mmCIF file of C-alpha atoms in Angstrom:
data_model
loop_
_atom_site.group_PDB
_atom_site.id
_atom_site.type_symbol
_atom_site.label_atom_id
_atom_site.label_comp_id
_atom_site.label_asym_id
_atom_site.label_seq_id
_atom_site.Cartn_x
_atom_site.Cartn_y
_atom_site.Cartn_z
ATOM 1 C CA UNK A 1 39.525 -38.018 -45.964
ATOM 2 C CA UNK A 2 36.641 -35.811 -47.055
ATOM 3 C CA UNK A 3 36.744 -32.762 -49.342
ATOM 4 C CA UNK A 4 34.149 -30.420 -47.956
ATOM 5 C CA UNK A 5 33.601 -26.737 -48.766
ATOM 6 C CA UNK A 6 32.225 -26.169 -45.248
ATOM 7 C CA UNK A 7 35.293 -27.666 -43.560
ATOM 8 C CA UNK A 8 35.751 -26.110 -40.116
ATOM 9 C CA UNK A 9 39.139 -27.566 -39.201
ATOM 10 C CA UNK A 10 40.300 -30.474 -37.081
ATOM 11 C CA UNK A 11 40.835 -31.087 -33.434
ATOM 12 C CA UNK A 12 44.549 -31.000 -32.555
ATOM 13 C CA UNK A 13 44.139 -34.376 -30.857
ATOM 14 C CA UNK A 14 43.189 -35.972 -34.194
ATOM 15 C CA UNK A 15 46.248 -34.737 -36.089
ATOM 16 C CA UNK A 16 49.167 -37.142 -36.016
ATOM 17 C CA UNK A 17 52.298 -37.834 -38.015
ATOM 18 C CA UNK A 18 51.777 -40.303 -40.848
ATOM 19 C CA UNK A 19 53.563 -43.542 -40.070
ATOM 20 C CA UNK A 20 53.335 -45.895 -43.000
ATOM 21 C CA UNK A 21 50.478 -45.187 -45.399
ATOM 22 C CA UNK A 22 47.003 -43.678 -45.305
ATOM 23 C CA UNK A 23 44.675 -43.933 -48.306
ATOM 24 C CA UNK A 24 41.730 -41.680 -49.082
ATOM 25 C CA UNK A 25 39.417 -40.992 -52.007
ATOM 26 C CA UNK A 26 37.468 -37.832 -52.819
ATOM 27 C CA UNK A 27 35.186 -36.864 -55.685
ATOM 28 C CA UNK A 28 35.481 -33.357 -57.092
ATOM 29 C CA UNK A 29 33.183 -32.591 -59.980
ATOM 30 C CA UNK A 30 33.754 -35.301 -62.570
ATOM 31 C CA UNK A 31 37.102 -36.380 -61.098
ATOM 32 C CA UNK A 32 37.790 -39.017 -58.467
ATOM 33 C CA UNK A 33 41.058 -38.528 -56.623
ATOM 34 C CA UNK A 34 42.807 -41.257 -54.688
ATOM 35 C CA UNK A 35 45.363 -40.026 -52.183
ATOM 36 C CA UNK A 36 48.281 -42.048 -50.866
ATOM 37 C CA UNK A 37 49.526 -40.237 -47.776
ATOM 38 C CA UNK A 38 53.044 -41.599 -47.462
ATOM 39 C CA UNK A 39 55.024 -41.113 -44.265
ATOM 40 C CA UNK A 40 57.939 -38.720 -44.639
ATOM 41 C CA UNK A 41 60.345 -40.360 -42.200
ATOM 42 C CA UNK A 42 63.631 -41.178 -43.873
ATOM 43 C CA UNK A 43 63.223 -44.926 -43.370
ATOM 44 C CA UNK A 44 59.831 -44.795 -45.164
ATOM 45 C CA UNK A 45 61.003 -42.735 -48.150
ATOM 46 C CA UNK A 46 62.378 -45.836 -49.854
ATOM 47 C CA UNK A 47 58.753 -46.946 -50.334
ATOM 48 C CA UNK A 48 57.677 -43.798 -52.165
ATOM 49 C CA UNK A 49 58.870 -44.845 -55.621
ATOM 50 C CA UNK A 50 56.582 -47.906 -55.505
ATOM 51 C CA UNK A 51 53.655 -45.484 -56.005
ATOM 52 C CA UNK A 52 55.078 -43.184 -58.684
ATOM 53 C CA UNK A 53 54.004 -45.125 -61.792
ATOM 54 C CA UNK A 54 50.344 -44.905 -60.737
ATOM 55 C CA UNK A 55 50.499 -41.227 -59.757
ATOM 56 C CA UNK A 56 48.880 -38.510 -61.835
ATOM 57 C CA UNK A 57 49.899 -35.734 -59.458
ATOM 58 C CA UNK A 58 52.134 -35.182 -56.438
ATOM 59 C CA UNK A 59 51.324 -33.126 -53.358
ATOM 60 C CA UNK A 60 54.432 -32.472 -51.279
ATOM 61 C CA UNK A 61 53.767 -31.064 -47.805
ATOM 62 C CA UNK A 62 56.342 -28.938 -46.007
ATOM 63 C CA UNK A 63 56.143 -28.111 -42.304
ATOM 64 C CA UNK A 64 56.628 -24.327 -42.389
ATOM 65 C CA UNK A 65 57.496 -24.256 -38.674
ATOM 66 C CA UNK A 66 60.315 -26.799 -38.762
ATOM 67 C CA UNK A 67 63.260 -24.832 -40.110
ATOM 68 C CA UNK A 68 65.719 -27.312 -38.588
ATOM 69 C CA UNK A 69 64.422 -30.141 -40.803
ATOM 70 C CA UNK A 70 64.006 -28.040 -43.948
ATOM 71 C CA UNK A 71 67.258 -29.331 -45.473
ATOM 72 C CA UNK A 72 66.105 -32.929 -44.821
ATOM 73 C CA UNK A 73 62.784 -32.125 -46.476
ATOM 74 C CA UNK A 74 64.600 -30.575 -49.425
ATOM 75 C CA UNK A 75 66.730 -33.719 -49.920
ATOM 76 C CA UNK A 76 63.601 -35.895 -49.922
ATOM 77 C CA UNK A 77 61.886 -33.493 -52.326
ATOM 78 C CA UNK A 78 64.858 -33.491 -54.685
ATOM 79 C CA UNK A 79 65.069 -37.289 -54.709
ATOM 80 C CA UNK A 80 61.340 -37.535 -55.416
ATOM 81 C CA UNK A 81 61.166 -34.820 -58.074
ATOM 82 C CA UNK A 82 64.133 -36.150 -60.061
ATOM 83 C CA UNK A 83 62.647 -39.641 -60.350
ATOM 84 C CA UNK A 84 62.078 -40.109 -64.095
ATOM 85 C CA UNK A 85 58.815 -42.003 -63.489
ATOM 86 C CA UNK A 86 57.277 -38.736 -62.218
ATOM 87 C CA UNK A 87 58.398 -36.698 -65.227
ATOM 88 C CA UNK A 88 55.645 -34.298 -66.306
ATOM 89 C CA UNK A 89 53.365 -35.085 -63.348
ATOM 90 C CA UNK A 90 51.823 -31.936 -61.775
ATOM 91 C CA UNK A 91 53.347 -30.888 -58.463
ATOM 92 C CA UNK A 92 51.607 -29.086 -55.627
ATOM 93 C CA UNK A 93 53.837 -27.994 -52.760
ATOM 94 C CA UNK A 94 51.768 -27.256 -49.664
ATOM 95 C CA UNK A 95 53.488 -25.028 -47.130
ATOM 96 C CA UNK A 96 51.592 -26.212 -44.052
ATOM 97 C CA UNK A 97 51.172 -24.460 -40.690
ATOM 98 C CA UNK A 98 50.975 -20.993 -42.209
ATOM 99 C CA UNK A 99 48.557 -20.156 -39.377
ATOM 100 C CA UNK A 100 51.441 -20.217 -36.863
ATOM 101 C CA UNK A 101 53.280 -17.007 -36.063
ATOM 102 C CA UNK A 102 56.933 -16.839 -37.216
ATOM 103 C CA UNK A 103 56.566 -19.729 -39.658
ATOM 104 C CA UNK A 104 58.624 -19.739 -42.842
ATOM 105 C CA UNK A 105 56.926 -17.711 -45.566
ATOM 106 C CA UNK A 106 56.362 -18.950 -49.117
ATOM 107 C CA UNK A 107 59.300 -16.782 -50.334
ATOM 108 C CA UNK A 108 61.492 -18.276 -47.541
ATOM 109 C CA UNK A 109 60.593 -21.809 -48.617
ATOM 110 C CA UNK A 110 61.095 -21.039 -52.312
ATOM 111 C CA UNK A 111 64.522 -19.593 -51.493
ATOM 112 C CA UNK A 112 65.477 -22.675 -49.454
ATOM 113 C CA UNK A 113 64.432 -24.944 -52.351
ATOM 114 C CA UNK A 114 65.757 -22.653 -55.110
ATOM 115 C CA UNK A 115 68.469 -25.037 -56.315
ATOM 116 C CA UNK A 116 65.732 -27.628 -57.000
ATOM 117 C CA UNK A 117 63.874 -25.359 -59.419
ATOM 118 C CA UNK A 118 65.747 -26.513 -62.528
ATOM 119 C CA UNK A 119 64.999 -30.148 -61.569
ATOM 120 C CA UNK A 120 61.222 -29.637 -61.539
ATOM 121 C CA UNK A 121 61.182 -29.896 -65.332
ATOM 122 C CA UNK A 122 58.223 -29.357 -67.607
ATOM 123 C CA UNK A 123 55.218 -29.759 -65.361
ATOM 124 C CA UNK A 124 52.537 -27.666 -63.743
ATOM 125 C CA UNK A 125 53.793 -26.561 -60.340
ATOM 126 C CA UNK A 126 52.257 -24.489 -57.539
ATOM 127 C CA UNK A 127 53.460 -23.605 -54.055
ATOM 128 C CA UNK A 128 50.426 -22.956 -51.869
ATOM 129 C CA UNK A 129 50.271 -21.737 -48.281
ATOM 130 C CA UNK A 130 47.890 -23.721 -46.124
ATOM 131 C CA UNK A 131 46.868 -24.815 -42.681
ATOM 132 C CA UNK A 132 45.762 -28.415 -42.198
ATOM 133 C CA UNK A 133 44.374 -27.308 -38.838
ATOM 134 C CA UNK A 134 42.009 -24.633 -40.191
ATOM 135 C CA UNK A 135 41.677 -25.920 -43.767
ATOM 136 C CA UNK A 136 42.804 -22.578 -45.237
ATOM 137 C CA UNK A 137 44.421 -23.028 -48.651
ATOM 138 C CA UNK A 138 43.582 -26.739 -48.927
ATOM 139 C CA UNK A 139 40.544 -26.383 -51.222
ATOM 140 C CA UNK A 140 42.426 -24.032 -53.554
ATOM 141 C CA UNK A 141 45.369 -26.425 -53.766
ATOM 142 C CA UNK A 142 43.229 -29.497 -54.443
ATOM 143 C CA UNK A 143 41.150 -27.680 -57.062
ATOM 144 C CA UNK A 144 44.367 -26.558 -58.790
ATOM 145 C CA UNK A 145 45.619 -30.160 -58.751
ATOM 146 C CA UNK A 146 42.398 -31.456 -60.325
ATOM 147 C CA UNK A 147 42.660 -28.929 -63.169
ATOM 148 C CA UNK A 148 46.339 -29.763 -63.675
ATOM 149 C CA UNK A 149 45.796 -33.527 -63.724
ATOM 150 C CA UNK A 150 42.876 -33.304 -66.161
ATOM 151 C CA UNK A 151 44.836 -31.188 -68.664
ATOM 152 C CA UNK A 152 48.161 -33.032 -68.280
ATOM 153 C CA UNK A 153 49.333 -34.377 -71.635
ATOM 154 C CA UNK A 154 52.332 -36.240 -70.131
ATOM 155 C CA UNK A 155 50.210 -38.614 -68.053
ATOM 156 C CA UNK A 156 46.521 -38.063 -68.722
ATOM 157 C CA UNK A 157 44.079 -39.483 -66.183
ATOM 158 C CA UNK A 158 42.462 -42.802 -66.937
ATOM 159 C CA UNK A 159 38.934 -42.386 -68.239
ATOM 160 C CA UNK A 160 37.548 -44.560 -65.420
ATOM 161 C CA UNK A 161 38.844 -41.911 -62.997
ATOM 162 C CA UNK A 162 36.693 -39.246 -64.677
ATOM 163 C CA UNK A 163 32.995 -40.021 -64.418
#
C-alpha cells in the first residue's frame, strides 16, 4: 500500500476481495500508519476483535453498489463499533464505489445505518465518499484519520509511531 498524492488509480484486474489479512504501512508527515485490511466475510469477522486493542483508528469500508448486502454490512459494523475495546477510537466510514452510477449516496448510507448512530459514542467520526478505483476521496479520508488519531485523548498514538 502506498499513499501517493499523484495516485492515478488501479487496474480493475488488480482489485480483489480481501480474503484473510493484508498489512500495509504508510508515512504521512510525522505519522506512520499501519493498516490491517481484514476480510469482511462473515466467517472472518470473528478475527477482527484480535486487532482492536492495538488499533488507534478504524476505517470501515462500505460497498455503495451492494444494496442487497447493506444490512449484513450494518450488522458487522454494529458489532465492531459496540466493542468496548474500541471505545473512543476515531472512525472513518468510506463509502466506496461512488464513481459508479446509481450507487447509494452518503445520505442513503447514513439513513440505512441511522440506528447505529447512538452506538458510535464519543469519538471522531467521518463518512467519506470515495472510489478505490480512481483514488477520489481516499487522501482526504486518510488525512482526516491522521489528524483524529494524533489528537485522540482516549487512545493517544505511541510516541514511536510519530517520528
